[in-house]
PDB file of C-alpha atoms in Angstrom:
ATOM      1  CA  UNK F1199       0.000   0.000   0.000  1.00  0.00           C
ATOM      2  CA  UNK F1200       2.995   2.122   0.183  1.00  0.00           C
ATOM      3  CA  UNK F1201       3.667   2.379  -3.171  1.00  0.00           C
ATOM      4  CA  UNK F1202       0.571   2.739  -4.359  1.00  0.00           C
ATOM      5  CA  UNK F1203       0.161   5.436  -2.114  1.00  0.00           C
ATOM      6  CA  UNK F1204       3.550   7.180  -3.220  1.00  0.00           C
ATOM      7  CA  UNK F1205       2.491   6.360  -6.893  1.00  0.00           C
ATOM      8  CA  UNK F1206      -0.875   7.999  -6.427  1.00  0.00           C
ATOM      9  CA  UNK F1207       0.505  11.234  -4.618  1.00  0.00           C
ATOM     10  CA  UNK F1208       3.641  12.095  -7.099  1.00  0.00           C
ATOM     11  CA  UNK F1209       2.777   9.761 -10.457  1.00  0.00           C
ATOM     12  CA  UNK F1210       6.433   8.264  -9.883  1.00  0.00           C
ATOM     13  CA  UNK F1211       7.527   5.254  -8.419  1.00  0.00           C
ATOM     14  CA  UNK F1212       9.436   4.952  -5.350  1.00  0.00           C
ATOM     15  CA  UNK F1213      12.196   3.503  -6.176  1.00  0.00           C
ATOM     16  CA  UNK F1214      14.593   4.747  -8.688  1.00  0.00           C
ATOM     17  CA  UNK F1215      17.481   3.058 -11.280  1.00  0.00           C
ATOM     18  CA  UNK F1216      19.151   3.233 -14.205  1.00  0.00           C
ATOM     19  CA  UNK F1217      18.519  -0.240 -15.068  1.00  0.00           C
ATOM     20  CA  UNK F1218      15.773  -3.113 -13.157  1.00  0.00           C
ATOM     21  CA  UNK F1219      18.889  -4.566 -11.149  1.00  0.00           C
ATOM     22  CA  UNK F1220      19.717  -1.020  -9.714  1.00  0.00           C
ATOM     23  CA  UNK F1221      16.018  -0.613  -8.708  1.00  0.00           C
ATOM     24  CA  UNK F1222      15.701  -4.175  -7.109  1.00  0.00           C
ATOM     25  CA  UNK F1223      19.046  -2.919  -5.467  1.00  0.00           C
ATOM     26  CA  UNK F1224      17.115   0.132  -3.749  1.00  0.00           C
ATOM     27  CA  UNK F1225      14.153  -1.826  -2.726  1.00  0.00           C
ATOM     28  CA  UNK F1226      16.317  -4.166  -1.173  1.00  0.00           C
ATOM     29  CA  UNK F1227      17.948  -1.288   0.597  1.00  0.00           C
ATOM     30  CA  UNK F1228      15.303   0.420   1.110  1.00  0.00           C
ATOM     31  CA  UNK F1229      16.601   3.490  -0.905  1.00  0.00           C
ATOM     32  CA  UNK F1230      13.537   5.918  -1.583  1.00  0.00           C
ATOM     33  CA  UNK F1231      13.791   8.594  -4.422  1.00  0.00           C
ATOM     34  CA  UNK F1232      11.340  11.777  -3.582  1.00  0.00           C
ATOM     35  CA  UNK F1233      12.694  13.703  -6.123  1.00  0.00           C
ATOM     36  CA  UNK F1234      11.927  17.799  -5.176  1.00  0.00           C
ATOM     37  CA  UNK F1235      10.402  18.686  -8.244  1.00  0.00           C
ATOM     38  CA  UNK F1236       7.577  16.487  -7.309  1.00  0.00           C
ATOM     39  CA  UNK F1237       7.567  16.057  -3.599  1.00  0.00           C
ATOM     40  CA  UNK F1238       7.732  19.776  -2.942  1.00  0.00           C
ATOM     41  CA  UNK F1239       4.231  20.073  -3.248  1.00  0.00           C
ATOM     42  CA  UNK F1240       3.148  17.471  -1.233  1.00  0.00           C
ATOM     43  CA  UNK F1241       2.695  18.269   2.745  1.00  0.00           C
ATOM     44  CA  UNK F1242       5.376  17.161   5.210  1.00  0.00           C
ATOM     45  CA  UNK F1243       2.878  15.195   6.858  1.00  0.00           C
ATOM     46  CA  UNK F1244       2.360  13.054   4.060  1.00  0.00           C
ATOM     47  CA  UNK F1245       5.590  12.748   2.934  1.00  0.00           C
ATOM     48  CA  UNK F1246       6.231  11.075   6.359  1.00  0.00           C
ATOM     49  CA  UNK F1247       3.313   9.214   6.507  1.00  0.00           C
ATOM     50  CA  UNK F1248       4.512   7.122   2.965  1.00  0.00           C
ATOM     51  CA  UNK F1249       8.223   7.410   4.645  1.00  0.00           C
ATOM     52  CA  UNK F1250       6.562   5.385   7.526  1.00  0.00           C
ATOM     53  CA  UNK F1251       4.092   3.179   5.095  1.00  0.00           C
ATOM     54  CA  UNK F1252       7.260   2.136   3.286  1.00  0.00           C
ATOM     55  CA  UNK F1253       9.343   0.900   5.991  1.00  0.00           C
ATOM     56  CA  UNK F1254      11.509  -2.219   5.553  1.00  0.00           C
ATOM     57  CA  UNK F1255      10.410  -3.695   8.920  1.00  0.00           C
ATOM     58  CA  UNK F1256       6.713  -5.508   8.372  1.00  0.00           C
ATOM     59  CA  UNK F1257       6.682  -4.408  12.652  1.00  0.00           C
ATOM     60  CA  UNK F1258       7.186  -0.728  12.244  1.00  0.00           C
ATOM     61  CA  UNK F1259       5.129  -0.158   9.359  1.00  0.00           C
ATOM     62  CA  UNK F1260       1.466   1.320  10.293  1.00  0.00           C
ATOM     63  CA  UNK F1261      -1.386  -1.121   9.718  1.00  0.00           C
ATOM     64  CA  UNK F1262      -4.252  -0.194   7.729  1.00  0.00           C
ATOM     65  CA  UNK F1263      -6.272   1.103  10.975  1.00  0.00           C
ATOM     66  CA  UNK F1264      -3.096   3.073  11.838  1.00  0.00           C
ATOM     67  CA  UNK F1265      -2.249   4.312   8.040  1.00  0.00           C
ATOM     68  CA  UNK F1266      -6.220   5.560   8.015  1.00  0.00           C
ATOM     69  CA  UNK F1267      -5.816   7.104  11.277  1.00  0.00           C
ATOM     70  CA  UNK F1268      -3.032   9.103  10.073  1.00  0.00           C
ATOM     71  CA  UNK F1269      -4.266  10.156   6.720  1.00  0.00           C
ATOM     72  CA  UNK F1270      -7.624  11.160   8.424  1.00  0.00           C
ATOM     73  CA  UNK F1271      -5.679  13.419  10.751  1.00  0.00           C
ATOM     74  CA  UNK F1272      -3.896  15.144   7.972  1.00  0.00           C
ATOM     75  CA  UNK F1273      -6.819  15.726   6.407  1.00  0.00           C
ATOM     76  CA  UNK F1274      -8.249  17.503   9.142  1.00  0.00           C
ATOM     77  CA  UNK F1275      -5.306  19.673  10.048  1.00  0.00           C
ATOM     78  CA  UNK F1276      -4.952  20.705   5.728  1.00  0.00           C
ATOM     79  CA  UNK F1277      -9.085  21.836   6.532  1.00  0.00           C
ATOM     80  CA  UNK F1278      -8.529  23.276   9.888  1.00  0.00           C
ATOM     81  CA  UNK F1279      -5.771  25.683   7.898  1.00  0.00           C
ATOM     82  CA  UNK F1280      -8.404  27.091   5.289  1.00  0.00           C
ATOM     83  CA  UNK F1281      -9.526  30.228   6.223  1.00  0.00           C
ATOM     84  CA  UNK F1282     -13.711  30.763   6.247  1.00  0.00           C
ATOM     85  CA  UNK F1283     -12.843  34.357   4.367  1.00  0.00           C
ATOM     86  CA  UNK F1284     -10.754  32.214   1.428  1.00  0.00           C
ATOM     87  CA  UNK F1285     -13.521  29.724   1.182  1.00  0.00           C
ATOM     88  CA  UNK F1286     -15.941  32.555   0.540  1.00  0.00           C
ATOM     89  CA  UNK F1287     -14.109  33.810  -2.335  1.00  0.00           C
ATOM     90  CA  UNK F1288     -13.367  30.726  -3.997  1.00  0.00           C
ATOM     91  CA  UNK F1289     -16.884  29.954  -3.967  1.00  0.00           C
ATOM     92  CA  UNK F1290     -17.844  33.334  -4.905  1.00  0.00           C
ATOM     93  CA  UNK F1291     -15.662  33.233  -7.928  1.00  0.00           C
ATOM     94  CA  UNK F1292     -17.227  30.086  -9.563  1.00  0.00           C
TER      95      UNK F1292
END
């Protein structure tokens, strides 16, 4: 679910190579590309959230009930940010 969810948030995979033994070489290692053209606009938050996701160790990764919890809780700090007065005008413009 990791990758999918790093796939979904910057349309590139996680791991990067020259050639498919390189890339088998850093998922092995556990070498993740977040390249900052991408990943720059993509919250901190959720950059450490598929950091965490993506972890080697099947006993440190988050569970789905943990993942969820997360995501849910970055989604409600990104909302609790928007400002009432911004929302107005957005809507007003349409």
């Amino acid at each position: 679910s990791g990758v999918v969810t790093y796939m979904l948030l910057s349309s590139v995979p996680p791991f990067y190579g020259p050639s498919k033994s390189k890339i088998l070489d850093s998922v092995v290692h556990g070498r993740l590309y977040f390249p900052s053209r991408t990943w720059k606009r993509i919250s901190k938050d959720s950059k450490g959230l598929v950091k965490k996701m993506l972890t080697r160790s099947v006993h440190q990764r988050p569970d789905a009930d943990g993942t969820l919890a997360v995501w849910n809780a970055i989604t409600v700090a990104r909302q609790d940010q928007l400002q009432p007065s911004s929302l107005q005008t957005s809507i007003d413009s349409s």
